[in-house]
């Protein structure tokens, strides 16, 4: 019966514009640090609300704002609510997901840290991370050359790969962001769906690692 590897791989399904992911990414970062050398983390883009073209309606804004408030209450992280003052607020999460996938191609070791920076830029600072130049500014401290980033970010290939990853995540059965899976050649095993604190996440991981496939 196939067993899990000694150095397991966690699949962290997320979105840079997901409020609960903003709260949960610090938990993943702490878990990775706690398990340094014994655990790997790969970030997958889930596509919370990709390809949106129409501005949010008032009821949609209200529903989203409630979710943000709940996430803030759980995570105790700063939130900037000026997004909801925009008359033509379009909530398209594809550009930020594509930017994160681009970073994963160019500098895979920075993916989780860039995700944290994208979260903070959008939620704490109120930056429009659907704008390409804003994305460039978020990435600047990480030493990724602007021309290199744009050379990949604006290609048809990365568009298609982003769309393919959205589809793959859907086929995995992901219905909630954030979600965490324990990777395995046979099929990823769900560890966590939605926000949870570090002790609970670690307990679920340990339990999953003890169950043979």
Tab-separated table of C-alpha atoms in Angstrom:
chain	number	residue	atom	x	y	z
A	1	UNK	CA	0.000	0.000	0.000
A	2	UNK	CA	1.599	3.361	-1.029
A	3	UNK	CA	2.787	5.468	1.884
A	4	UNK	CA	3.350	9.188	2.116
A	5	UNK	CA	6.875	10.511	1.501
A	6	UNK	CA	9.159	11.476	4.370
A	7	UNK	CA	9.178	15.090	3.142
A	8	UNK	CA	5.485	15.677	2.376
A	9	UNK	CA	4.252	18.315	-0.026
A	10	UNK	CA	1.348	20.532	0.982
A	11	UNK	CA	-0.756	22.068	-1.768
A	12	UNK	CA	-2.028	25.453	-0.600
A	13	UNK	CA	-4.956	26.506	-2.797
A	14	UNK	CA	-5.442	30.239	-2.492
A	15	UNK	CA	-6.106	33.559	-4.233
A	16	UNK	CA	-4.296	36.877	-3.662
A	17	UNK	CA	-7.683	38.648	-3.406
A	18	UNK	CA	-9.310	36.185	-0.986
A	19	UNK	CA	-9.895	37.746	2.448
A	20	UNK	CA	-9.803	34.439	4.320
A	21	UNK	CA	-6.598	33.520	2.487
A	22	UNK	CA	-5.107	36.826	3.629
A	23	UNK	CA	-5.792	35.703	7.177
A	24	UNK	CA	-4.632	32.142	6.593
A	25	UNK	CA	-1.356	32.707	4.718
A	26	UNK	CA	0.468	33.661	7.972
A	27	UNK	CA	-0.658	30.296	9.385
A	28	UNK	CA	0.833	28.467	6.391
A	29	UNK	CA	4.051	30.474	6.682
A	30	UNK	CA	4.364	29.591	10.386
A	31	UNK	CA	3.714	25.915	9.660
A	32	UNK	CA	6.391	25.932	6.957
A	33	UNK	CA	8.867	27.564	9.349
A	34	UNK	CA	7.987	25.159	12.153
A	35	UNK	CA	8.482	22.168	9.843
A	36	UNK	CA	11.558	23.593	8.114
A	37	UNK	CA	13.373	20.869	6.193
A	38	UNK	CA	10.550	18.376	6.810
A	39	UNK	CA	7.752	19.889	4.720
A	40	UNK	CA	7.362	21.606	1.347
A	41	UNK	CA	4.561	23.948	0.320
A	42	UNK	CA	3.368	24.571	-3.218
A	43	UNK	CA	0.942	27.422	-3.849
A	44	UNK	CA	-1.884	26.785	-6.313
A	45	UNK	CA	-4.063	29.609	-7.603
A	46	UNK	CA	-7.727	28.855	-7.038
A	47	UNK	CA	-9.372	31.674	-8.946
A	48	UNK	CA	-11.806	33.083	-6.398
A	49	UNK	CA	-13.551	35.451	-8.824
A	50	UNK	CA	-11.673	35.466	-12.139
A	51	UNK	CA	-12.565	37.181	-15.403
A	52	UNK	CA	-15.122	39.556	-13.859
A	53	UNK	CA	-16.055	42.418	-16.204
A	54	UNK	CA	-19.018	44.084	-14.524
A	55	UNK	CA	-18.807	46.337	-11.442
A	56	UNK	CA	-20.046	44.890	-8.183
A	57	UNK	CA	-23.653	45.646	-7.319
A	58	UNK	CA	-24.551	47.109	-3.935
A	59	UNK	CA	-25.785	43.743	-2.583
A	60	UNK	CA	-22.560	42.090	-3.807
A	61	UNK	CA	-20.493	44.767	-2.091
A	62	UNK	CA	-22.434	44.284	1.134
A	63	UNK	CA	-21.923	40.511	1.047
A	64	UNK	CA	-18.219	40.900	0.349
A	65	UNK	CA	-17.772	43.499	3.089
A	66	UNK	CA	-19.365	41.139	5.626
A	67	UNK	CA	-16.891	38.437	4.622
A	68	UNK	CA	-13.997	40.881	5.029
A	69	UNK	CA	-15.184	41.900	8.497
A	70	UNK	CA	-15.457	38.257	9.564
A	71	UNK	CA	-11.975	37.502	8.227
A	72	UNK	CA	-10.584	40.534	10.023
A	73	UNK	CA	-12.171	39.414	13.277
A	74	UNK	CA	-10.570	35.971	13.027
A	75	UNK	CA	-7.143	37.051	11.786
A	76	UNK	CA	-6.702	40.399	13.595
A	77	UNK	CA	-5.028	41.754	10.453
A	78	UNK	CA	-5.550	45.304	9.123
A	79	UNK	CA	-8.147	45.838	6.399
A	80	UNK	CA	-8.625	48.931	4.216
A	81	UNK	CA	-12.284	49.207	3.182
A	82	UNK	CA	-11.835	52.011	0.658
A	83	UNK	CA	-12.394	49.413	-2.080
A	84	UNK	CA	-16.108	49.565	-1.322
A	85	UNK	CA	-16.230	53.326	-1.909
A	86	UNK	CA	-15.427	52.860	-5.592
A	87	UNK	CA	-18.475	53.352	-7.812
A	88	UNK	CA	-17.122	51.004	-10.478
A	89	UNK	CA	-15.406	48.342	-8.364
A	90	UNK	CA	-14.622	45.321	-10.533
A	91	UNK	CA	-13.546	42.307	-8.482
A	92	UNK	CA	-11.446	40.371	-10.987
A	93	UNK	CA	-8.949	38.115	-9.270
A	94	UNK	CA	-7.375	36.669	-12.441
A	95	UNK	CA	-4.576	39.257	-12.904
A	96	UNK	CA	-3.233	38.755	-9.371
A	97	UNK	CA	-3.473	34.972	-9.715
A	98	UNK	CA	-1.607	35.158	-13.019
A	99	UNK	CA	1.052	37.346	-11.403
A	100	UNK	CA	1.517	34.771	-8.634
A	101	UNK	CA	1.761	31.956	-11.164
A	102	UNK	CA	4.357	34.016	-13.044
A	103	UNK	CA	6.410	34.332	-9.858
A	104	UNK	CA	6.104	30.589	-9.310
A	105	UNK	CA	7.664	30.061	-12.730
A	106	UNK	CA	10.423	32.635	-12.289
A	107	UNK	CA	11.275	32.407	-8.577
A	108	UNK	CA	9.420	29.439	-7.046
A	109	UNK	CA	11.063	29.927	-3.660
A	110	UNK	CA	9.467	33.385	-3.380
A	111	UNK	CA	5.892	32.352	-4.169
A	112	UNK	CA	4.577	32.261	-0.611
A	113	UNK	CA	6.270	35.541	0.307
A	114	UNK	CA	4.933	37.265	-2.809
A	115	UNK	CA	1.465	35.951	-1.962
A	116	UNK	CA	1.776	37.564	1.464
A	117	UNK	CA	2.843	40.826	-0.157
A	118	UNK	CA	-0.078	40.762	-2.607
A	119	UNK	CA	-2.498	40.126	0.239
A	120	UNK	CA	-1.101	43.053	2.219
A	121	UNK	CA	-1.075	45.370	-0.789
A	122	UNK	CA	-4.743	44.733	-1.515
A	123	UNK	CA	-6.224	44.365	1.953
A	124	UNK	CA	-4.031	46.501	4.200
A	125	UNK	CA	-2.887	49.205	1.758
A	126	UNK	CA	-5.885	49.372	-0.579
A	127	UNK	CA	-3.816	48.978	-3.752
A	128	UNK	CA	-5.476	47.902	-6.990
A	129	UNK	CA	-3.637	44.669	-7.711
A	130	UNK	CA	-5.636	44.123	-10.887
A	131	UNK	CA	-3.421	46.853	-12.380
A	132	UNK	CA	-0.234	45.619	-14.036
A	133	UNK	CA	1.918	48.521	-12.852
A	134	UNK	CA	0.731	48.041	-9.289
A	135	UNK	CA	1.724	44.376	-9.510
A	136	UNK	CA	5.163	45.470	-10.714
A	137	UNK	CA	5.495	47.727	-7.661
A	138	UNK	CA	4.502	44.920	-5.294
A	139	UNK	CA	7.158	42.672	-6.825
A	140	UNK	CA	9.921	45.279	-6.912
A	141	UNK	CA	11.284	44.537	-3.387
A	142	UNK	CA	11.717	40.881	-4.348
A	143	UNK	CA	14.305	41.636	-7.008
A	144	UNK	CA	12.323	40.297	-9.949
A	145	UNK	CA	13.179	42.535	-12.930
A	146	UNK	CA	10.147	44.305	-14.342
A	147	UNK	CA	10.955	43.363	-17.935
A	148	UNK	CA	11.379	39.698	-16.998
A	149	UNK	CA	8.110	39.630	-15.056
A	150	UNK	CA	6.148	41.316	-17.862
A	151	UNK	CA	7.746	39.108	-20.511
A	152	UNK	CA	6.098	36.104	-18.865
A	153	UNK	CA	3.006	37.715	-17.318
A	154	UNK	CA	1.709	39.061	-20.638
A	155	UNK	CA	2.169	35.912	-22.724
A	156	UNK	CA	-0.654	33.733	-24.018
A	157	UNK	CA	1.051	30.764	-22.387
A	158	UNK	CA	0.718	32.142	-18.861
A	159	UNK	CA	-2.909	33.107	-19.528
A	160	UNK	CA	-3.607	29.527	-20.568
A	161	UNK	CA	-1.651	28.039	-17.683
A	162	UNK	CA	-3.575	30.183	-15.212
A	163	UNK	CA	-6.864	29.055	-16.703
A	164	UNK	CA	-5.679	25.441	-16.670
A	165	UNK	CA	-4.763	25.707	-12.983
A	166	UNK	CA	-8.214	27.072	-12.166
A	167	UNK	CA	-9.678	24.035	-13.935
A	168	UNK	CA	-7.303	21.611	-12.191
A	169	UNK	CA	-8.214	23.038	-8.791
A	170	UNK	CA	-11.890	22.640	-9.641
A	171	UNK	CA	-11.289	19.007	-10.635
A	172	UNK	CA	-9.582	18.447	-7.273
A	173	UNK	CA	-12.930	19.271	-5.701
A	174	UNK	CA	-11.898	22.563	-4.119
A	175	UNK	CA	-15.054	24.423	-3.105
A	176	UNK	CA	-13.650	26.804	-0.498
A	177	UNK	CA	-10.625	29.071	-0.348
A	178	UNK	CA	-8.266	28.646	1.344
A	179	UNK	CA	-7.887	24.866	1.142
A	180	UNK	CA	-4.893	22.692	1.966
A	181	UNK	CA	-4.165	19.263	0.529
A	182	UNK	CA	-1.501	16.674	1.225
A	183	UNK	CA	-0.076	15.707	-2.141
A	184	UNK	CA	0.177	12.113	-3.262
A	185	UNK	CA	0.676	10.463	-6.675
A	186	UNK	CA	-2.652	8.660	-6.346
A	187	UNK	CA	-4.744	11.694	-5.348
A	188	UNK	CA	-4.294	14.719	-3.046
A	189	UNK	CA	-5.813	14.319	0.404
A	190	UNK	CA	-7.797	17.215	1.851
A	191	UNK	CA	-6.272	18.532	5.072
A	192	UNK	CA	-8.122	21.777	5.686
A	193	UNK	CA	-11.014	23.631	4.098
A	194	UNK	CA	-11.333	27.279	5.078
A	195	UNK	CA	-9.551	29.237	7.797
A	196	UNK	CA	-8.131	27.517	10.877
A	197	UNK	CA	-5.435	28.248	13.427
A	198	UNK	CA	-1.962	26.688	13.402
A	199	UNK	CA	-2.518	24.036	16.135
A	200	UNK	CA	-5.575	22.690	14.328
A	201	UNK	CA	-3.827	22.684	10.949
A	202	UNK	CA	-0.806	20.870	12.357
A	203	UNK	CA	-3.006	18.293	14.087
A	204	UNK	CA	-4.869	17.619	10.841
A	205	UNK	CA	-1.572	17.247	8.986
A	206	UNK	CA	-0.218	14.764	11.503
A	207	UNK	CA	-3.423	12.731	11.359
A	208	UNK	CA	-3.385	12.663	7.551
A	209	UNK	CA	0.236	11.520	7.469
A	210	UNK	CA	-0.645	8.495	9.610
A	211	UNK	CA	-3.352	7.250	7.239
A	212	UNK	CA	-1.999	4.977	4.481
A	213	UNK	CA	-3.423	5.199	0.975
